[in-house]
Coordinates of C-alpha atoms and ligand atoms in Angstrom, one line a residue:
X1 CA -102.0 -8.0 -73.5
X2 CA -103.2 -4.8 -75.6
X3 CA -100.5 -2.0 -75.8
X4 CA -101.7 1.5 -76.9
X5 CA -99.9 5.0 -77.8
X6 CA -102.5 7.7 -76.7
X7 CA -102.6 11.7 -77.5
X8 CA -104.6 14.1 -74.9
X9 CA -104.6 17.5 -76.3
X10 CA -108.4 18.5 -75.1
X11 CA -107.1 21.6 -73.4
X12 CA -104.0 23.1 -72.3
X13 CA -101.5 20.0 -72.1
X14 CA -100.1 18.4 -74.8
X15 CA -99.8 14.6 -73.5
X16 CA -98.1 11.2 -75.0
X17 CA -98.5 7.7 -73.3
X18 CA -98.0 4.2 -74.0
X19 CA -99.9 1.5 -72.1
X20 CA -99.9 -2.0 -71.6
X21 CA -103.7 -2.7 -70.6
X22 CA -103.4 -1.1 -67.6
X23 CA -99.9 -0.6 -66.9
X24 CA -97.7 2.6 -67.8
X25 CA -95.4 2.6 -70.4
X26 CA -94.4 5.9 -70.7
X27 CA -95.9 8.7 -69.8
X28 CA -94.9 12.5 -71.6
X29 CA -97.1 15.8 -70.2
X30 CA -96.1 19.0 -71.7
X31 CA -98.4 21.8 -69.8
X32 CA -99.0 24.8 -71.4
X33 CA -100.2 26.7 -68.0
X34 CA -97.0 28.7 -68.4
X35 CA -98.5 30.2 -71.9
X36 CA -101.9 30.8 -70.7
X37 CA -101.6 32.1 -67.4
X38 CA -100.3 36.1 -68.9
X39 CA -103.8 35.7 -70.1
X40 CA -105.6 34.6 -67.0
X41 CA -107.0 31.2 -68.6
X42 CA -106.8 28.9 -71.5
X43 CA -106.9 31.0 -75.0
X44 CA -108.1 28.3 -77.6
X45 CA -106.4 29.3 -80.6
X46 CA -102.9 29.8 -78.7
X47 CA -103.4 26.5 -77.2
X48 CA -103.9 25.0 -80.7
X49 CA -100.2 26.7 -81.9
X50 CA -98.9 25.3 -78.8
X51 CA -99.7 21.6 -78.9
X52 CA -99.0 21.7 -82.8
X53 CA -95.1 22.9 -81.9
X54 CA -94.9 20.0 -79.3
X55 CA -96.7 17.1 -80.3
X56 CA -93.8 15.9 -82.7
X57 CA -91.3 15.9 -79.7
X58 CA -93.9 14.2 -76.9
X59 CA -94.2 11.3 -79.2
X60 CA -90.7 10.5 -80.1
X61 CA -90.3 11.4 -76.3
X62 CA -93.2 8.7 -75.5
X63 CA -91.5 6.1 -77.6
X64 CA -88.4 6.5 -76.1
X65 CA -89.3 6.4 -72.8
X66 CA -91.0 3.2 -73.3
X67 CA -87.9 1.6 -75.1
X68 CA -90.7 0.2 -77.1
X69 CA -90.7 -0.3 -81.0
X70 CA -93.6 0.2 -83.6
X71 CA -94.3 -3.5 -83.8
X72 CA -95.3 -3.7 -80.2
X73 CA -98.0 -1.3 -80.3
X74 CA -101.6 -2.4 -81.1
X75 CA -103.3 0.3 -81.3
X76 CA -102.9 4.2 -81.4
X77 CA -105.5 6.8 -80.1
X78 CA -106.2 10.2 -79.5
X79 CA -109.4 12.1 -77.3
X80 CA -112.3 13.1 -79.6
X81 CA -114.4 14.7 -77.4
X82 CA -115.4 16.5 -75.4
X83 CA -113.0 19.4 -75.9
X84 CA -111.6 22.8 -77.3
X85 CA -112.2 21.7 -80.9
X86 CA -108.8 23.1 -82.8
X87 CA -106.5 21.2 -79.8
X88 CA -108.5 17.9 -80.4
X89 CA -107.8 18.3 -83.6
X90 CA -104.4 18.5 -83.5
X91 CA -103.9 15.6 -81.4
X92 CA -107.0 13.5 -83.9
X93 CA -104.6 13.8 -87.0
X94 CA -101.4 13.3 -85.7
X95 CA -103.5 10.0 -84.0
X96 CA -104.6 8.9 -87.0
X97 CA -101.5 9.4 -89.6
X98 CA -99.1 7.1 -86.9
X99 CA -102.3 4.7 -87.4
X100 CA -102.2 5.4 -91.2
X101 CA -98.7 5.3 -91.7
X102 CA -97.6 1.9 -89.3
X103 CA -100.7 0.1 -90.2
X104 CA -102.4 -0.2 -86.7
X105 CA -106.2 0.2 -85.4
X106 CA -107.3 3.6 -84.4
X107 CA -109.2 5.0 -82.0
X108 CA -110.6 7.9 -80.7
X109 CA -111.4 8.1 -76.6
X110 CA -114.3 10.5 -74.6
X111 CA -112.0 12.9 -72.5
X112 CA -114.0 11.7 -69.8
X113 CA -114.0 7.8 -69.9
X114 CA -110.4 8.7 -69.6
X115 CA -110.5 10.3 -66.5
X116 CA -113.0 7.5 -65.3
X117 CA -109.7 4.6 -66.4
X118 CA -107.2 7.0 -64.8
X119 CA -107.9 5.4 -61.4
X120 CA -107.3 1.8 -63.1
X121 CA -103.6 2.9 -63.4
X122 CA -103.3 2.5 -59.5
X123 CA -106.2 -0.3 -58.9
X124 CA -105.3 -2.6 -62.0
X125 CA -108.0 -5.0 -60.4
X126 CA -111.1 -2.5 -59.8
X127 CA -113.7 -4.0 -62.1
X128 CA -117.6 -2.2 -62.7
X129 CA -120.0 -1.4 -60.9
X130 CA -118.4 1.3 -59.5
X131 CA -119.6 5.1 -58.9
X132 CA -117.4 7.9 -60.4
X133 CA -116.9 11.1 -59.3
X134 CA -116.2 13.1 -62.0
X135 CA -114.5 16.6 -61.0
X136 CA -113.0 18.9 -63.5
X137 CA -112.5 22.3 -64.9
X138 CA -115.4 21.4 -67.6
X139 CA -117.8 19.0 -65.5
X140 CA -119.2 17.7 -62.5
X141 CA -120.7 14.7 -62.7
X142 CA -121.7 11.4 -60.4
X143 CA -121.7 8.6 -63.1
X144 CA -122.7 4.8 -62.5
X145 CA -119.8 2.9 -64.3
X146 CA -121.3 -0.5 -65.9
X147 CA -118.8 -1.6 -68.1
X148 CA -116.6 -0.3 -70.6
X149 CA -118.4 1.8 -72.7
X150 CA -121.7 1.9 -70.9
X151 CA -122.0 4.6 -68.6
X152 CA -125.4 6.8 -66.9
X153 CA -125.6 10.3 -65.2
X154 CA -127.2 10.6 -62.0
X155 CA -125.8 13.7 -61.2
X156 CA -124.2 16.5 -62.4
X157 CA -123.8 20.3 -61.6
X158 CA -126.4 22.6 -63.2
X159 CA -123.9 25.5 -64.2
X160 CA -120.4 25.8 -63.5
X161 CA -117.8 23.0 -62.9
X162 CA -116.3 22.3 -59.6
X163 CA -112.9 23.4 -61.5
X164 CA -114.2 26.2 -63.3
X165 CA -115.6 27.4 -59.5
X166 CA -112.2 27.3 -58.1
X167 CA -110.2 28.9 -61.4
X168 CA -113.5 31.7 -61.0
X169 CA -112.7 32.0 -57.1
X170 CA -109.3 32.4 -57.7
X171 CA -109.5 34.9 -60.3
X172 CA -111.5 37.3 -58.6
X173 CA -109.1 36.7 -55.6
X174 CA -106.2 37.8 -58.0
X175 CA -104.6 34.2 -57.2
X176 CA -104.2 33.7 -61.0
X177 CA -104.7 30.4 -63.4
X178 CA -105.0 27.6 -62.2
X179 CA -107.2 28.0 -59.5
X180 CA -107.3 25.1 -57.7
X181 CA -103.8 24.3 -56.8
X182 CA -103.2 28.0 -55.2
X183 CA -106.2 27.8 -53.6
X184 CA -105.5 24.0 -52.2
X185 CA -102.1 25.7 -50.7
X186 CA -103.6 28.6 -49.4
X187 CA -106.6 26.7 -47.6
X188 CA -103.8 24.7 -45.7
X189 CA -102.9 27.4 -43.6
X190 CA -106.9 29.3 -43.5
X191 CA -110.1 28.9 -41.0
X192 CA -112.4 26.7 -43.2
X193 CA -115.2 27.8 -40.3
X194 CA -114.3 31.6 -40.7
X195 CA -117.3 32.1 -43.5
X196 CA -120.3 30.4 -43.9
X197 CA -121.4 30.0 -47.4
X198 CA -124.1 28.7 -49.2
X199 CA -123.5 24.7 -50.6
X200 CA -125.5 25.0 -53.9
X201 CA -128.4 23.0 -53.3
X202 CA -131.1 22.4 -56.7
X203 CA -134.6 22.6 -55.7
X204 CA -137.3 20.1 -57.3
X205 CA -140.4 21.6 -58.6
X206 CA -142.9 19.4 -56.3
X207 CA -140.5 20.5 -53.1
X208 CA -137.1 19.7 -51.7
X209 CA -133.5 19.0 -52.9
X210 CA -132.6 17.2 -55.9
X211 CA -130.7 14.4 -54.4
X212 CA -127.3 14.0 -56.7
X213 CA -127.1 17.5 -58.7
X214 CA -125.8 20.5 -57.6
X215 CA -124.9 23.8 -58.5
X216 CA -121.8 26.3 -57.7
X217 CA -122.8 29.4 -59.4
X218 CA -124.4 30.9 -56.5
X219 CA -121.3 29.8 -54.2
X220 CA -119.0 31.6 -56.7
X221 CA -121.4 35.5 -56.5
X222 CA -121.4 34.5 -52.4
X223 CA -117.5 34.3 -52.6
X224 CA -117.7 37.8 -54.7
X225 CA -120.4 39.6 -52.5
X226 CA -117.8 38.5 -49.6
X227 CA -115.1 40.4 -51.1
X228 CA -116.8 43.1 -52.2
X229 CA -118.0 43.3 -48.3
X230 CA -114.8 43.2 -46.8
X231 CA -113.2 45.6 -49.5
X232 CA -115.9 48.4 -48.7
X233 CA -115.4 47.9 -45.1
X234 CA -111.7 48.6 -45.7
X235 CA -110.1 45.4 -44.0
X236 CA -106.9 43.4 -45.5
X237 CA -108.7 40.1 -47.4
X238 CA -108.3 37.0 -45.0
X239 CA -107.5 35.4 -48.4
X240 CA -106.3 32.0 -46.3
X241 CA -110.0 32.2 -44.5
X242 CA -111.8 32.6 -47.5
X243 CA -109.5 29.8 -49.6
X244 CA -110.7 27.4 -46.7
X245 CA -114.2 27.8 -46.2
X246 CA -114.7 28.0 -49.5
X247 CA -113.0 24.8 -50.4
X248 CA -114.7 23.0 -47.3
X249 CA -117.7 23.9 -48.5
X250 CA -117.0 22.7 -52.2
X251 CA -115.8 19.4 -50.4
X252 CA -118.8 19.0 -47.9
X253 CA -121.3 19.3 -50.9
X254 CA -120.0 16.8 -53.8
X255 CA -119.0 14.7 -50.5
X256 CA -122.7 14.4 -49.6
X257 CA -124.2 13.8 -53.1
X258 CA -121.1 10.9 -53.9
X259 CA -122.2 8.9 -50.6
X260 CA -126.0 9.4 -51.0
X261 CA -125.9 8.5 -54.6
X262 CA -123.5 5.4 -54.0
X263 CA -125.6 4.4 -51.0
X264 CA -129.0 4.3 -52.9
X265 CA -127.6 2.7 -55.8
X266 CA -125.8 0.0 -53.6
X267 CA -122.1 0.9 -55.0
X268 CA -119.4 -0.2 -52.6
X269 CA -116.5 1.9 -54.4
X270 CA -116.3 5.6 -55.1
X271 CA -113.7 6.2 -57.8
X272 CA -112.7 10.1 -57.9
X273 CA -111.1 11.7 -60.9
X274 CA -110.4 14.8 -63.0
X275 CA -108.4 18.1 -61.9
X276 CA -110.1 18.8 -58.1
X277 CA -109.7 15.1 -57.7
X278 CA -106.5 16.3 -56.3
X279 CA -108.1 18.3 -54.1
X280 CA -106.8 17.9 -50.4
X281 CA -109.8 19.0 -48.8
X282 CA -112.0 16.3 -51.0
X283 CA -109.9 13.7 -50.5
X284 CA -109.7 14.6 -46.7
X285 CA -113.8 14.8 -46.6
X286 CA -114.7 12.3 -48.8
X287 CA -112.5 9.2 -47.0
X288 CA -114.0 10.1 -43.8
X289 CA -117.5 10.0 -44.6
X290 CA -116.7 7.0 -47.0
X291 CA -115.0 5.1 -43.7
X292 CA -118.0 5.7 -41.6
X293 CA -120.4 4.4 -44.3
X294 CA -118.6 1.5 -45.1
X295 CA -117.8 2.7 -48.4
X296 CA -114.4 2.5 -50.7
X297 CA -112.7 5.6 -52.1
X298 CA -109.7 5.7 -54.6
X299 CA -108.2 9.1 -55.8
X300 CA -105.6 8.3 -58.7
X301 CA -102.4 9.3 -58.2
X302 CA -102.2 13.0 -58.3
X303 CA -100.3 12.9 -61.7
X304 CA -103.0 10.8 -63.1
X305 CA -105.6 13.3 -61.6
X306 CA -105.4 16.4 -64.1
X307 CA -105.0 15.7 -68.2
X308 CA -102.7 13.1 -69.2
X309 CA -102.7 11.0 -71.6
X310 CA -102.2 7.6 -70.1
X311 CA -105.7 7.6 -69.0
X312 CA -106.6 7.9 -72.5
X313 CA -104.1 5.3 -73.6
X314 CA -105.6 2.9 -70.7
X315 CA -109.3 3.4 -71.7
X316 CA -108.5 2.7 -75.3
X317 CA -106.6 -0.8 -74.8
X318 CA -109.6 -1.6 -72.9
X319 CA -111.5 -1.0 -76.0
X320 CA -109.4 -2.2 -78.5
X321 CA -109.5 -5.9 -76.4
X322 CA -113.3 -6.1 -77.0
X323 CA -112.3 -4.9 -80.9
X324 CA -114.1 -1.6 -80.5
X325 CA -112.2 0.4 -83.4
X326 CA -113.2 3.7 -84.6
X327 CA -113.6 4.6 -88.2
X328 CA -110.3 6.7 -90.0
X329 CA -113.3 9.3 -90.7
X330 CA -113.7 9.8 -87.1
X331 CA -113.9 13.5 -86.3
X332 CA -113.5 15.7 -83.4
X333 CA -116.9 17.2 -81.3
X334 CA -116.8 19.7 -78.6
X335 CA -119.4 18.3 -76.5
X336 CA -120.3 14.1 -76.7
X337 CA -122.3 13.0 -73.7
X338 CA -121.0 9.5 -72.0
X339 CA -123.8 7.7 -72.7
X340 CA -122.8 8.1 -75.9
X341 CA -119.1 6.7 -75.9
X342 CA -119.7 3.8 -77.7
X343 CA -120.7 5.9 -81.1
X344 CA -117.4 6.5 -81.4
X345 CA -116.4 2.5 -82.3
X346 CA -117.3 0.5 -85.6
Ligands
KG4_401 O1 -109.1 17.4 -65.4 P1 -108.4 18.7 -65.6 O2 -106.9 18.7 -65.7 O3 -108.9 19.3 -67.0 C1 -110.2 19.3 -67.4 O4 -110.5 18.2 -68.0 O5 -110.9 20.2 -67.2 O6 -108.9 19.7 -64.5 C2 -108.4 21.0 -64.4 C3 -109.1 21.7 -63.2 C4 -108.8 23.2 -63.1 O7 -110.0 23.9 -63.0 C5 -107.9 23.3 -61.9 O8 -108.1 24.5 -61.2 C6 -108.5 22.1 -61.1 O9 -108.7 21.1 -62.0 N1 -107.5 21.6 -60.1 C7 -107.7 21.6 -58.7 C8 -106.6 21.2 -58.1 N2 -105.6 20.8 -59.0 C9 -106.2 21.1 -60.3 N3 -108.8 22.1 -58.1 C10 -108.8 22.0 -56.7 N4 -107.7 21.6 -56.0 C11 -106.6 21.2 -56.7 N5 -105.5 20.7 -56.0
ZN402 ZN1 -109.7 16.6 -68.0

């Protein structure tokens, strides 16, 4: 058994956990949407401040919630990379002086292996292979999971993020930051039919579709050229209609690449995670088409779905039992690809 205390402060939550392998602890998230959203997104140096005023209380908070003491932790970590480089950092030092100062491993976790281990928390007995869908405000990506630590690419967006396409949508929709959740709620109620946009195909250069990657830039301008359409023509903005199709057309394109690209690598599970994760038009698309394939699909929990930092907590314990510890020296990098996860152990 392999108990962890883990700090997540890639972005714009400031987030303590303890773990026992893959059970949870305690689990402290201390959002910062509230500060960012008079700006219209995450400001990097105001999100540093933040998580630097907090961090002190989420891990006494953490360690309370857990009823744990010192001597039952093994291990404490924080997320590396990828990231906004001065939030990892504050999260990295206060990481490493609770390692310093109780005399326990450290180690530091890639943002996205965590989101990979958040769907562990609620299937304690998946085991690799598995394909993960990785859908986030930062990246896109359809990655065959091998074992801990050993991950490959086959897919990925070409330009913007499945997130960063709904915050973009939403912003030029004056819905305000973050996207996806507004425009989740207002889809509910919309015609996801009433628009027909494009789905973001990449072309190869000897002909046809690249199979697994995608792209959502040219979605985003079709979203834009819509409004600006319907502006000049005077009428009130459907915004409902236009929330719908264009989150039905999100989920009919990253469904279609998951199930190809599971299906040709003979992967019977799908495991879904980061932010749109909690989408409820992916999750609605993406069961059906995995039922009639045969296929299985987990979604973590939706409080497991955006930043936390019991996904970190549960990827590091997983490390630290195979004795992967990272060096005190470790520092902070704003872009680490997965393949390269295990550069960040001794
Ligand atoms: O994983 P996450 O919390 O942070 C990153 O690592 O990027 O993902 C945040 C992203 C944001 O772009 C947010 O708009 C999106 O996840 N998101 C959603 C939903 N909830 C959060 N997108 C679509 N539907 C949702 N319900
Ligand atoms: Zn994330």
């Amino acid at each position: 058994m392999t108990t962890v205390l883990a700090i997540e402060t890639s972005c714009d939550e400031t987030a303590v956990a303890i773990v026992n392998n893959r059970q949870v602890c305690s689990s402290i998230i201390a959002s910062q949407i509230p500060v960012h959203q008079q700006y219209g997104g995450v400001v990097p140096e105001v999100a540093s401040r933040a998580h630097l005023e907090t961090i002190n209380g989420a891990i006494a908070q953490a360690m309370d919630q857990a009823q744990l003491g010192w001597d039952k932790i093994d291990g404490i970590a924080a997320t590396c990379a990828p990231g906004l480089v001065g939030a990892l950092l504050v999260g990295l030092t206060a990481a490493k002086t609770l390692a310093i100062l109780h005399n326990k491993p450290f180690l530091g976790v890639h943002h996205l292996e965590g989101h990979i281990y958040a769907t562990y928390l609620s299937e304690p007995t998946l085991d690799p292979p598995f394909l993960s869908l990785l859908v986030s405000g930062g990246h896109t990506s359809l990655i065959y999971v091998k074992e801990c630590g050993r991950y490959e690419s086959l897919g990925e967006t070409r330009d913007d993020a499945a997130g960063e396409a709904f915050d973009k949508v939403a912003r030029l929709l004056k819905l305000g930051y973050p996207g996806g959740p507004v425009i989740d709620k207002l889809a509910q109620t919309g015609n996801p039919q009433a628009f027909a946009l494009p789905e973001g195909k990449v072309s190869l250069p000897g002909g046809g579709y690249h199979p697994y990657d995608g792209s959502f830039s040219g979605l985003k301008t079709a979203v834009l050229r819509l409004v600006q359409q319907l502006e000049r023509d005077g009428d009130p903005l459907p915004i409902e209609d236009i929330s719908a199709s264009f989150q039905a057309t999100v989920a009919k394109a990253l469904t279609k690449r998951a199930i190809a690209c599971a299906l040709d690598y003979g992967l019977d599970t799908i495991a879904v995670g980061g932010g749109v994760a909690a989408n409820s038009g992916l999750r609605q698309h993406l069961q059906a088409a995995a039922t009639a394939n045969n296929l299985r699909v987990l979604f973590p929990p939706l409080k497991f779905c955006t930043d936390n930092a019991a996904m970190i907590a549960c990827a590091a314990a997983d490390h630290l039992s195979r004795n992967h510890i990272s060096p005190i020296t470790l520092g902070v990098e704003s872009r680490l690809s997965l393949s390269q996860v295990m550069k960040l152990y001794q």
